PDB file of C-alpha atoms and ligand atoms in Angstrom:
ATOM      1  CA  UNK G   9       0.576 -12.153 -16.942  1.00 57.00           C
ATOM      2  CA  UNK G  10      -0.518  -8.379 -17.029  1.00 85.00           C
ATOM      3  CA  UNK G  11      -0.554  -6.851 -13.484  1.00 97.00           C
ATOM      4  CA  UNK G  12      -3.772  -5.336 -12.293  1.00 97.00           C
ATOM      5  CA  UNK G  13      -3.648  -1.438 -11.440  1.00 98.00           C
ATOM      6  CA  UNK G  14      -3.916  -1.356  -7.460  1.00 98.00           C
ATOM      7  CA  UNK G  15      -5.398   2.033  -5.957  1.00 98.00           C
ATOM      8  CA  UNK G  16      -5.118   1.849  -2.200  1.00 98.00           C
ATOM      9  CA  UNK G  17      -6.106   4.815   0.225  1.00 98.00           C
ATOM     10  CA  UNK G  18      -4.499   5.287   3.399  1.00 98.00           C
ATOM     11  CA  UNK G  19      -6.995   7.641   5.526  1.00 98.00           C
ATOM     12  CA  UNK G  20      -4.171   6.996   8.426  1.00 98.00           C
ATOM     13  CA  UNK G  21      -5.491   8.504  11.538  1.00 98.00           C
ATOM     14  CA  UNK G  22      -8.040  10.851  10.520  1.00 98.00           C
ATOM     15  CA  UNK G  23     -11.817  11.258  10.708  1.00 96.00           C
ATOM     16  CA  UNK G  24     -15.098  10.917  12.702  1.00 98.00           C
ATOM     17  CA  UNK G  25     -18.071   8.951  12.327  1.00 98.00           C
ATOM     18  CA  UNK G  26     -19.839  11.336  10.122  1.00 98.00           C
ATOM     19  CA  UNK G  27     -16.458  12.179   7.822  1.00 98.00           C
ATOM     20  CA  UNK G  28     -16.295   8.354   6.877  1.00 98.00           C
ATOM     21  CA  UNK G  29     -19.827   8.269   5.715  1.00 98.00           C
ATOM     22  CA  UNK G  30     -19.009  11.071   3.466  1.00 98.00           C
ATOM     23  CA  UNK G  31     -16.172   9.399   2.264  1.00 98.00           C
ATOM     24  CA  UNK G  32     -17.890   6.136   1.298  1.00 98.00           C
ATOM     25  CA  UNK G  33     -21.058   8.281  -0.234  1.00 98.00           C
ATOM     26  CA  UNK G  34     -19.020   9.885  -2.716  1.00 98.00           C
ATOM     27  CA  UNK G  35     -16.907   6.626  -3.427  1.00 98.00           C
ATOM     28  CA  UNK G  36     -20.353   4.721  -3.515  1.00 98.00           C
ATOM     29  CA  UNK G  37     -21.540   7.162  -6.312  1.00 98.00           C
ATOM     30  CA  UNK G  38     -18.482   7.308  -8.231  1.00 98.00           C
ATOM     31  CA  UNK G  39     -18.241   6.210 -11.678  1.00 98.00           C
ATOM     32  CA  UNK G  40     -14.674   4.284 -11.772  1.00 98.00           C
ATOM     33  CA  UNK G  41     -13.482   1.312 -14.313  1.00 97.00           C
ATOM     34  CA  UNK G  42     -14.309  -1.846 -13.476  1.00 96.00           C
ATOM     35  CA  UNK G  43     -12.915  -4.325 -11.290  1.00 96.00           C
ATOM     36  CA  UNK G  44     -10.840  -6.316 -13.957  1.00 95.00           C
ATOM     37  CA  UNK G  45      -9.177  -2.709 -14.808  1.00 96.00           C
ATOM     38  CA  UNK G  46      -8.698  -1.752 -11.276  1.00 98.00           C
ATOM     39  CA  UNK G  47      -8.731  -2.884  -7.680  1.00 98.00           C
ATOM     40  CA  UNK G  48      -9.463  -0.550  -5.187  1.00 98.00           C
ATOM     41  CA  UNK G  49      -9.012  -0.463  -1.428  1.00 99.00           C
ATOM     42  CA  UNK G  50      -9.570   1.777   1.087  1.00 98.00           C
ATOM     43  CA  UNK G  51      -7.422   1.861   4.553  1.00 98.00           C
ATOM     44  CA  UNK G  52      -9.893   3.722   7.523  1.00 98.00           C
ATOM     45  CA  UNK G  53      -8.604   3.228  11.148  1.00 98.00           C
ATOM     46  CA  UNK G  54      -9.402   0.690  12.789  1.00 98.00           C
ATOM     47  CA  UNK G  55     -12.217   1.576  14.675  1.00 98.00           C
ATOM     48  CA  UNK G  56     -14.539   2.632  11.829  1.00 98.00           C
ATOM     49  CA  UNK G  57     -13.530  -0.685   9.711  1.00 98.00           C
ATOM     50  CA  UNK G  58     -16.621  -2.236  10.721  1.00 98.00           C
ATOM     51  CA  UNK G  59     -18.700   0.496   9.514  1.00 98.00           C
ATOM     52  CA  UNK G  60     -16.905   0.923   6.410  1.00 98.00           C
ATOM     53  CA  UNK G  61     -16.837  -2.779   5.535  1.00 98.00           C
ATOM     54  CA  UNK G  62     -20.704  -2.707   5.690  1.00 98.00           C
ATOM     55  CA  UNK G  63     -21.381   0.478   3.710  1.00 98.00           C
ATOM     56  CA  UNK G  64     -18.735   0.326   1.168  1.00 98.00           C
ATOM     57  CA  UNK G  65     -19.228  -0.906  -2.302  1.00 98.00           C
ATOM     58  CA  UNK G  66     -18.847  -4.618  -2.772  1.00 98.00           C
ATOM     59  CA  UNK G  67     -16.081  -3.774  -5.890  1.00 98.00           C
ATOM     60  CA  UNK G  68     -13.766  -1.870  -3.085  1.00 98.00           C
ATOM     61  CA  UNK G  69     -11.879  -3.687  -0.460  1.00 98.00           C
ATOM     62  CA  UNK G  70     -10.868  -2.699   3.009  1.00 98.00           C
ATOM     63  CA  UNK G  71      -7.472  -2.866   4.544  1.00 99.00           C
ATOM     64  CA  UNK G  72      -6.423  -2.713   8.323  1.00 99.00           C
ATOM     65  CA  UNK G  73      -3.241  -0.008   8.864  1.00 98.00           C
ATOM     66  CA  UNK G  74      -1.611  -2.307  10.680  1.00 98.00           C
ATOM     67  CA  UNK G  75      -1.525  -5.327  12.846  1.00 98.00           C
ATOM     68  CA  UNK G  76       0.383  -7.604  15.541  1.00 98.00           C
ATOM     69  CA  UNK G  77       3.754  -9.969  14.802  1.00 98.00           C
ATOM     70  CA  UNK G  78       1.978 -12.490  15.856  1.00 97.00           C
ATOM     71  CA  UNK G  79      -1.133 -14.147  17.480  1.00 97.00           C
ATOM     72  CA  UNK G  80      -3.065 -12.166  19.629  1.00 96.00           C
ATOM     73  CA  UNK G  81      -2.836 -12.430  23.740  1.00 97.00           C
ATOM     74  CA  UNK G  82      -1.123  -9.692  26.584  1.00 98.00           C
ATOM     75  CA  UNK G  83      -0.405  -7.121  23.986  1.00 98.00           C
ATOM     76  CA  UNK G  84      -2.254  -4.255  25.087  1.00 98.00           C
ATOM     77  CA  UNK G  85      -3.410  -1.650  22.476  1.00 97.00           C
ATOM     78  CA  UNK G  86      -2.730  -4.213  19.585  1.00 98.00           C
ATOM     79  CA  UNK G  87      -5.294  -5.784  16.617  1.00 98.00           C
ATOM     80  CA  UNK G  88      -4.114  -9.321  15.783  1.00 98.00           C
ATOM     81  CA  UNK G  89      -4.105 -11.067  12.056  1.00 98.00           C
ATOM     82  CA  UNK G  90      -6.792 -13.307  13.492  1.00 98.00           C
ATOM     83  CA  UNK G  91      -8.893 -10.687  14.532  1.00 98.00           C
ATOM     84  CA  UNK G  92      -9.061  -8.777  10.856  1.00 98.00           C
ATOM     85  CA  UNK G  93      -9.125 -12.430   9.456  1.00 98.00           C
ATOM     86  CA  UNK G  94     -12.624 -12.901  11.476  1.00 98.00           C
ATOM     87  CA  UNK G  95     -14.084  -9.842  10.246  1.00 98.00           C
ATOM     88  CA  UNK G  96     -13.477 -10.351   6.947  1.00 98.00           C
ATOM     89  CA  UNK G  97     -11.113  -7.466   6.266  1.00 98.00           C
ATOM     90  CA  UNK G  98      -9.002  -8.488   3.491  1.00 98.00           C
ATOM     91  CA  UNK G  99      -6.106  -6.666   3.279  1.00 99.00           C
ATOM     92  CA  UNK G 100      -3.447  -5.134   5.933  1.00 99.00           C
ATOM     93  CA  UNK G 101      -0.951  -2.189   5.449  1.00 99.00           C
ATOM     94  CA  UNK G 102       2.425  -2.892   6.941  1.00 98.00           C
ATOM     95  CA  UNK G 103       5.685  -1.142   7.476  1.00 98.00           C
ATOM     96  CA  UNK G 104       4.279   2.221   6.807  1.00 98.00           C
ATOM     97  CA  UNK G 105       7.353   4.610   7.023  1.00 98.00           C
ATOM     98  CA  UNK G 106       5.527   6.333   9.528  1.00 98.00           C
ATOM     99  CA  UNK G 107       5.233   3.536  11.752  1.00 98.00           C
ATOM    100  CA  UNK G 108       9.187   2.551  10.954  1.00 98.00           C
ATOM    101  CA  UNK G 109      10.388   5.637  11.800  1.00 97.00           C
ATOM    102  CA  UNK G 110       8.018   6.729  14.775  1.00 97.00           C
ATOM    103  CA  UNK G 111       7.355   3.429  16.329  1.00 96.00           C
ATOM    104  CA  UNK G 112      11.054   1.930  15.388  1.00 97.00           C
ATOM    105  CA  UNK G 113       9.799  -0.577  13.304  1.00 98.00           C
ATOM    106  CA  UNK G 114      12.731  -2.552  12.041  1.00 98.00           C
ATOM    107  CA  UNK G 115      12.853  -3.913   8.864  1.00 98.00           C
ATOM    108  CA  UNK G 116      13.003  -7.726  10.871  1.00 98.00           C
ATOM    109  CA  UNK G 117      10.082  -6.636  12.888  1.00 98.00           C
ATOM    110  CA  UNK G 118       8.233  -5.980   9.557  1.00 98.00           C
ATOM    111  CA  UNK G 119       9.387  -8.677   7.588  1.00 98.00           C
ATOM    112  CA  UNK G 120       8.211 -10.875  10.263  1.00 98.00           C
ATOM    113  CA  UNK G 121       4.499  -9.139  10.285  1.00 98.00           C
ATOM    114  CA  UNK G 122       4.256  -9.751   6.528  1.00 98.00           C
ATOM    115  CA  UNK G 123       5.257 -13.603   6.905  1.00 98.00           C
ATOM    116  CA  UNK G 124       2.655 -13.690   9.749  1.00 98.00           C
ATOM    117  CA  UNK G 125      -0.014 -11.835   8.113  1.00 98.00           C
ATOM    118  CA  UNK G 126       0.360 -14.037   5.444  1.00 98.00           C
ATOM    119  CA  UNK G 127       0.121 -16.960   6.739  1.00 98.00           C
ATOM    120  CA  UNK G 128      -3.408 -15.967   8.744  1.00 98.00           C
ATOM    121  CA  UNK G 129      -5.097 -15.898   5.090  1.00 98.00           C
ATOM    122  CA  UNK G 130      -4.684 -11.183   4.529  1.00 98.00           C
ATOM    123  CA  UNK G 131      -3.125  -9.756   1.464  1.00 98.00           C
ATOM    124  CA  UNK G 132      -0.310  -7.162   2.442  1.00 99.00           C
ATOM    125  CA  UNK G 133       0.809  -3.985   1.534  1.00 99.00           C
ATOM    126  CA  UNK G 134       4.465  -3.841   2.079  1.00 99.00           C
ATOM    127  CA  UNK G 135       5.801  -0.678   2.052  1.00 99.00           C
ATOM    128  CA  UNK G 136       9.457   0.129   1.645  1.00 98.00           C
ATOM    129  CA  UNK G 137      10.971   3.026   0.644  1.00 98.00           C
ATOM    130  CA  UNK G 138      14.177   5.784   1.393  1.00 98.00           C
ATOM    131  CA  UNK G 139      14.602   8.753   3.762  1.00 98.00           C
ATOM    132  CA  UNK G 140      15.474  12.295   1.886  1.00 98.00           C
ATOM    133  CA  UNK G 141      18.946  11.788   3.120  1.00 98.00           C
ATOM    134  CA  UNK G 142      19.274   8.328   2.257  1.00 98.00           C
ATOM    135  CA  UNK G 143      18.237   9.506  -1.520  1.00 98.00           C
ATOM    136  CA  UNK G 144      20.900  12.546  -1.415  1.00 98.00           C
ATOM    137  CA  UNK G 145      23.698  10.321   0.232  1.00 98.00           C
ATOM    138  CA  UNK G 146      23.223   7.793  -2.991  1.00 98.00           C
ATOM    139  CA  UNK G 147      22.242   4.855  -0.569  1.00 98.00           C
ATOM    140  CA  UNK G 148      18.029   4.513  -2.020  1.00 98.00           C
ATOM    141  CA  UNK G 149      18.481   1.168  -3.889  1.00 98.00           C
ATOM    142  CA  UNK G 150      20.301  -0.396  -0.626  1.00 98.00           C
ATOM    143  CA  UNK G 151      17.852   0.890   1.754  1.00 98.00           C
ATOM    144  CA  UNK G 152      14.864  -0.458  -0.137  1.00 98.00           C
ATOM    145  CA  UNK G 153      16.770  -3.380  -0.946  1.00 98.00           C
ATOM    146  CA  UNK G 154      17.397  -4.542   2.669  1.00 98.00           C
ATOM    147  CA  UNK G 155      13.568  -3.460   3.352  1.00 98.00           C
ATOM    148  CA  UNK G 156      12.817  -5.924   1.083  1.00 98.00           C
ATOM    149  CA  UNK G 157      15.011  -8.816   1.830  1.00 98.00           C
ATOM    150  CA  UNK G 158      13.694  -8.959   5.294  1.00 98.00           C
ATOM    151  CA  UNK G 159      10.537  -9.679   3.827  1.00 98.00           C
ATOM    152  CA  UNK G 160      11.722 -11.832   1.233  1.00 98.00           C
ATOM    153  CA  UNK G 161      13.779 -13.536   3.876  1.00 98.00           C
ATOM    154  CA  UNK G 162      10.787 -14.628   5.502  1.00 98.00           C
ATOM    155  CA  UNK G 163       8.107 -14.599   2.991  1.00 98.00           C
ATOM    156  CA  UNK G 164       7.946 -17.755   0.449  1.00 93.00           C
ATOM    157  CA  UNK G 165       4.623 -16.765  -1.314  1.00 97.00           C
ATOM    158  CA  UNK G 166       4.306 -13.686  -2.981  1.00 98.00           C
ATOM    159  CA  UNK G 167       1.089 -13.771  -4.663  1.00 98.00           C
ATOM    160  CA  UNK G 168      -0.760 -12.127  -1.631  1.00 98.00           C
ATOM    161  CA  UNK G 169       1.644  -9.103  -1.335  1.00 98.00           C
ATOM    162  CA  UNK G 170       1.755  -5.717  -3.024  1.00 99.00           C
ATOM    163  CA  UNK G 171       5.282  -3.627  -2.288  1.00 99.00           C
ATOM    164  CA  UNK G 172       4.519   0.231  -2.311  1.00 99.00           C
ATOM    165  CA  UNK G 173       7.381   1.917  -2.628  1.00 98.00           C
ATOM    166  CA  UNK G 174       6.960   5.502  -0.890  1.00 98.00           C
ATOM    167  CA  UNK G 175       9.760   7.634  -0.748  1.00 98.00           C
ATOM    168  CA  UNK G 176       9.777   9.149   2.800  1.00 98.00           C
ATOM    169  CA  UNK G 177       9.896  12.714   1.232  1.00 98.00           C
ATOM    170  CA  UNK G 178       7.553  12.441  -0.604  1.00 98.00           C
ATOM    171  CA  UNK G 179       4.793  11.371   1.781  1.00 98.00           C
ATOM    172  CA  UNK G 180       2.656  13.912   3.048  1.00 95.00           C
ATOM    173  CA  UNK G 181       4.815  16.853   1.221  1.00 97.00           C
ATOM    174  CA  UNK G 182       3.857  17.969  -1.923  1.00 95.00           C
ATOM    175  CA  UNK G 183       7.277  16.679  -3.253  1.00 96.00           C
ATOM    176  CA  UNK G 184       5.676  14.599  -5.251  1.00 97.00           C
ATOM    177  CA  UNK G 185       8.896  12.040  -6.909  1.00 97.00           C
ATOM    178  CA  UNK G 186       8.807  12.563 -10.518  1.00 98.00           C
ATOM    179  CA  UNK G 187       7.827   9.536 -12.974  1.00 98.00           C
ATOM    180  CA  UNK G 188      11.820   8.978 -13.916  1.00 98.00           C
ATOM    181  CA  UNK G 189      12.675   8.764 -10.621  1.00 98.00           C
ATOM    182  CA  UNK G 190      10.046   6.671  -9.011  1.00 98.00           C
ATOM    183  CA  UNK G 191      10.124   4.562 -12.606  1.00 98.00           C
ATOM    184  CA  UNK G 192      13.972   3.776 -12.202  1.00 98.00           C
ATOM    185  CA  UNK G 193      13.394   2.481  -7.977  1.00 98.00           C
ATOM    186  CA  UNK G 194      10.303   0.479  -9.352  1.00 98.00           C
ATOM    187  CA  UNK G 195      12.154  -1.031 -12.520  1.00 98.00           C
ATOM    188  CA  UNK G 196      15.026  -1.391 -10.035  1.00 98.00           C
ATOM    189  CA  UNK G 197      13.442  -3.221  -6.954  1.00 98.00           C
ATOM    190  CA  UNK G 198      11.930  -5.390 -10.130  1.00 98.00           C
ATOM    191  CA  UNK G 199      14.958  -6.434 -10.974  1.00 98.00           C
ATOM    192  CA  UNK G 200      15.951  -7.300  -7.255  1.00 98.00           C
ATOM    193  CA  UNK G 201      13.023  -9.428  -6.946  1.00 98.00           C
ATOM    194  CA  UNK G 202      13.835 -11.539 -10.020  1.00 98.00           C
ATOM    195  CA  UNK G 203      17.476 -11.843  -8.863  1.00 98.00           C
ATOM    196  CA  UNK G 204      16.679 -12.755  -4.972  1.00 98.00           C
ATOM    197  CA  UNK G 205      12.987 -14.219  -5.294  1.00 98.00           C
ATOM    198  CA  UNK G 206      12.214 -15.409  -9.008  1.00 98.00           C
ATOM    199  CA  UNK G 207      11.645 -14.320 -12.262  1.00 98.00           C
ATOM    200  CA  UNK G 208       8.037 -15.302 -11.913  1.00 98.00           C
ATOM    201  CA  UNK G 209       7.499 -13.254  -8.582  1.00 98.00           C
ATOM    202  CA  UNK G 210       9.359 -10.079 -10.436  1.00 98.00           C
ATOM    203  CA  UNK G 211       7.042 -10.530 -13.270  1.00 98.00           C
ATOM    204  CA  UNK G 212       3.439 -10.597 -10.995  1.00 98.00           C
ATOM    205  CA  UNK G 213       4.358  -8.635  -7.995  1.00 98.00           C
ATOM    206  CA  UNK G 214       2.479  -5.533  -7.753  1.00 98.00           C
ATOM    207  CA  UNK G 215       4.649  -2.941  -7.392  1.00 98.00           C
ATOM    208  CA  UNK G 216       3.371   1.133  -6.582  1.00 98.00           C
ATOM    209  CA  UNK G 217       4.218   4.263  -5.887  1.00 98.00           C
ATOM    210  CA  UNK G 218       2.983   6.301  -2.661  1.00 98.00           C
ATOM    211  CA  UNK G 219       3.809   9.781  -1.714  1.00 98.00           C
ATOM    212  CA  UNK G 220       1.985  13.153  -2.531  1.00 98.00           C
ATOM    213  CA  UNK G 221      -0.025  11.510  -5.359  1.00 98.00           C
ATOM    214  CA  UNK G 222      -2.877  13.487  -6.938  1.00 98.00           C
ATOM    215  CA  UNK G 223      -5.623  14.117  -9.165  1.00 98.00           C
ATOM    216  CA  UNK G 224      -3.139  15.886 -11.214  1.00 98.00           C
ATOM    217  CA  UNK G 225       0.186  13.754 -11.279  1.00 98.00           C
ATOM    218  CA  UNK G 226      -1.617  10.251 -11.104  1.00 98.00           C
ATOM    219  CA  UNK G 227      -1.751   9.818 -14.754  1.00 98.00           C
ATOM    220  CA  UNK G 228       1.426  10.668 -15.786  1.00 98.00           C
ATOM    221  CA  UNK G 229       3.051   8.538 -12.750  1.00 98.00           C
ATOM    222  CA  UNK G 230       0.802   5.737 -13.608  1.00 98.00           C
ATOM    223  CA  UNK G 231       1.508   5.677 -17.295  1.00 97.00           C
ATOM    224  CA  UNK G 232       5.162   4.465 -16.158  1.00 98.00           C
ATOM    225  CA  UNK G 233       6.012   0.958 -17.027  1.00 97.00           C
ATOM    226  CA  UNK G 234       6.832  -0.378 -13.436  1.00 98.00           C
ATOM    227  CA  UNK G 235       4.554   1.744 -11.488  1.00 98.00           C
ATOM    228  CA  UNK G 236       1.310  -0.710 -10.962  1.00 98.00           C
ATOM    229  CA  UNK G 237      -1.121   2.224  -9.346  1.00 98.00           C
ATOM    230  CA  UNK G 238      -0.776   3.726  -6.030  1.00 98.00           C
ATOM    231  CA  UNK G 239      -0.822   4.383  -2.346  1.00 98.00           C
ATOM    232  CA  UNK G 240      -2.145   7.597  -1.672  1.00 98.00           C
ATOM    233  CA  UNK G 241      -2.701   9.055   1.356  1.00 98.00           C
ATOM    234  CA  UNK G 242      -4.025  12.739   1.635  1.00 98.00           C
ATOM    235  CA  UNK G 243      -6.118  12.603  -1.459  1.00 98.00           C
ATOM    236  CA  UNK G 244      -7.857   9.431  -0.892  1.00 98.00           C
ATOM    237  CA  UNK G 245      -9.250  11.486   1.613  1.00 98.00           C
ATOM    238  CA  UNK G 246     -10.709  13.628  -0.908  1.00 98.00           C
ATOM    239  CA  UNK G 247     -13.288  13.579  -4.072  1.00 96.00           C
ATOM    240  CA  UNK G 248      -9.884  13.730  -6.587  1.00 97.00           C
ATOM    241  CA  UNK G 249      -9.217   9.843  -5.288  1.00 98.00           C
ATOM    242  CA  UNK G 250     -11.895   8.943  -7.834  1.00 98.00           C
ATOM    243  CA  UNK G 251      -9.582  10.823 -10.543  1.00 98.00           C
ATOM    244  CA  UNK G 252      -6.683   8.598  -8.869  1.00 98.00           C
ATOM    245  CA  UNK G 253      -8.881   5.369  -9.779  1.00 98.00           C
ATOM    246  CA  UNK G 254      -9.337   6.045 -12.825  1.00 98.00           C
ATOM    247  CA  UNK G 255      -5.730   6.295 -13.773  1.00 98.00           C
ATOM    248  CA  UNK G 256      -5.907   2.848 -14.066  1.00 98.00           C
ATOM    249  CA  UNK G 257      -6.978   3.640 -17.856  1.00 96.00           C
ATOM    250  CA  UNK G 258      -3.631   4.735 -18.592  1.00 93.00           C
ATOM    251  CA  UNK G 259      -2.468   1.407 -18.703  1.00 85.00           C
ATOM    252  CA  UNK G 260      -5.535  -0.367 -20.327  1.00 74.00           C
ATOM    253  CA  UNK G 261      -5.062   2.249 -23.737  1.00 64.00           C
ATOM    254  CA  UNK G 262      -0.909   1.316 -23.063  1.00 59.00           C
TER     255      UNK G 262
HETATM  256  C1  LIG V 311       0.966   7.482   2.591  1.00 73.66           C
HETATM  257  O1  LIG V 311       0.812   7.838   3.731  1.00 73.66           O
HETATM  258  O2  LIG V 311       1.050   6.268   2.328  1.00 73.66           O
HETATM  259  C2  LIG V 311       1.029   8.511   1.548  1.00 73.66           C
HETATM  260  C3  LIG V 311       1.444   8.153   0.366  1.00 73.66           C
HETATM  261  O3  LIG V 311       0.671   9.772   1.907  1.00 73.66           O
HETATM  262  P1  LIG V 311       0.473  11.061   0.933  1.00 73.66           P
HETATM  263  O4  LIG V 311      -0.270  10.582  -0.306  1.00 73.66           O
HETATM  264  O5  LIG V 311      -0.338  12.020   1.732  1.00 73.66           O
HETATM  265  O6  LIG V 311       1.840  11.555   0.589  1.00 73.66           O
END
């Protein structure tokens, strides 16, 4: 079964009122492949989710950043599963490396969001992916590895789950990783899947790549056999996110 290109946009904590409406005008107008060539969704804060649920596009999605372990109650400052379930937002990010690494998330603590988003009815983003010094001290398949084994650990259905694999560097940098190298983690975290999971879920699970993608490296990245679109954070902020989108052609002449 051919995997469907995934574009999601991570606008992470950034914007006003006004900036968001800009944002969804100029994805509104844009001119992108359809839905059976691409899906797109789009990952505001929190607090503007409402507002861009109900001006965005019907053929783009929205995704919470984040959201509690487990059912709502005394957690101060938290969103609950239940509550993004009852607006209708589809989709949650979790284990962002920004949230591992400045709110300690463990790789239990995320592997037991994912199972719990899951089970409230959202499709996750599950992101995994190494530190610069992980990558030069030879360790990046065993740190995305155990990443993903917490989640597998937990997690018996996969169908719901897209794993974006974003290199630490990379993110926010410029240091863009270059096709080989993110195609060898994604054909390699492939592989894991079909030897810990299942053939099946190796074959179907969306895999992409996050970190410094742009209008300019998208195709190239996205022509890579194991690289199933993108997370993209700093330029889904921007008009070149349409550009991003449209990679998704790359694989549909493939
Ligand atoms: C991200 O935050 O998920 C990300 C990939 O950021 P950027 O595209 O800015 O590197």
């Amino acid at each position: 079964m051919a995997r469907k290109f995934f574009v999601g946009g991570n606008w992470k904590c950034n914007g006003t009122a006004e900036e968001v409406k800009k944002i969804v005008n100029t994805l509104n107008e844009a001119q992108v492949p359809s839905q059976d060539v691409v899906e797109v969704v789009v990952s505001p804060p929190y607090v503007f989710l409402p507002l861009v649920k109900s001006t965005l596009r019907s053929d783009f999605h929205v995704a919470a950043q984040n959201c509690w372990v487990k059912k709502g109650g005394a957690f101060t400052g938290e969103v609950s599963a239940e509550m993004l379930v009852n607006l209708d937002i589809p989709w949650v990010i979790l284990g962002h490396s920004e949230r591992r690494a400045l709110l300690n998330e463990t790789n239990e603590f995320v592997g037991e969001k994912v199972a719990y988003a899951l089970a409230q009815g959202l499709k996750v983003i599950a992101c995994v992916g190494e530190t610069l010094e992980q990558r030069e001290s030879g360790s990046t398949m065993d740190v995305v590895a155990a990443q993903t084994k917490a989640i597998a650990d937990k997690v018996t259905n996969w169908s719901n789950v897209v794993v974006a694999y974003e290199p630490v560097w990379a993110i926010g940098t410029g240091k863009v990783a270059s096709p080989a190298q993110a195609q060898e983690v994604h054909d390699e975290l492939r592989k894991w899947l079909a030897k810990n999971v299942s053939a099946d879920v190796a074959a179907t699970t969306r895999i992409i790549y996050g970190g410094s993608v742009n209008g300019g490296n998208c195709k190239e990245l996205g022509g890579q056999a194991d690289v199933d679109g993108f997370l993209v954070g700093g330029a889904s902020l921007k008009a070149e996110f349409i550009d991003i989108i449209k990679a998704a052609e790359v694989k549909k002449s493939a």
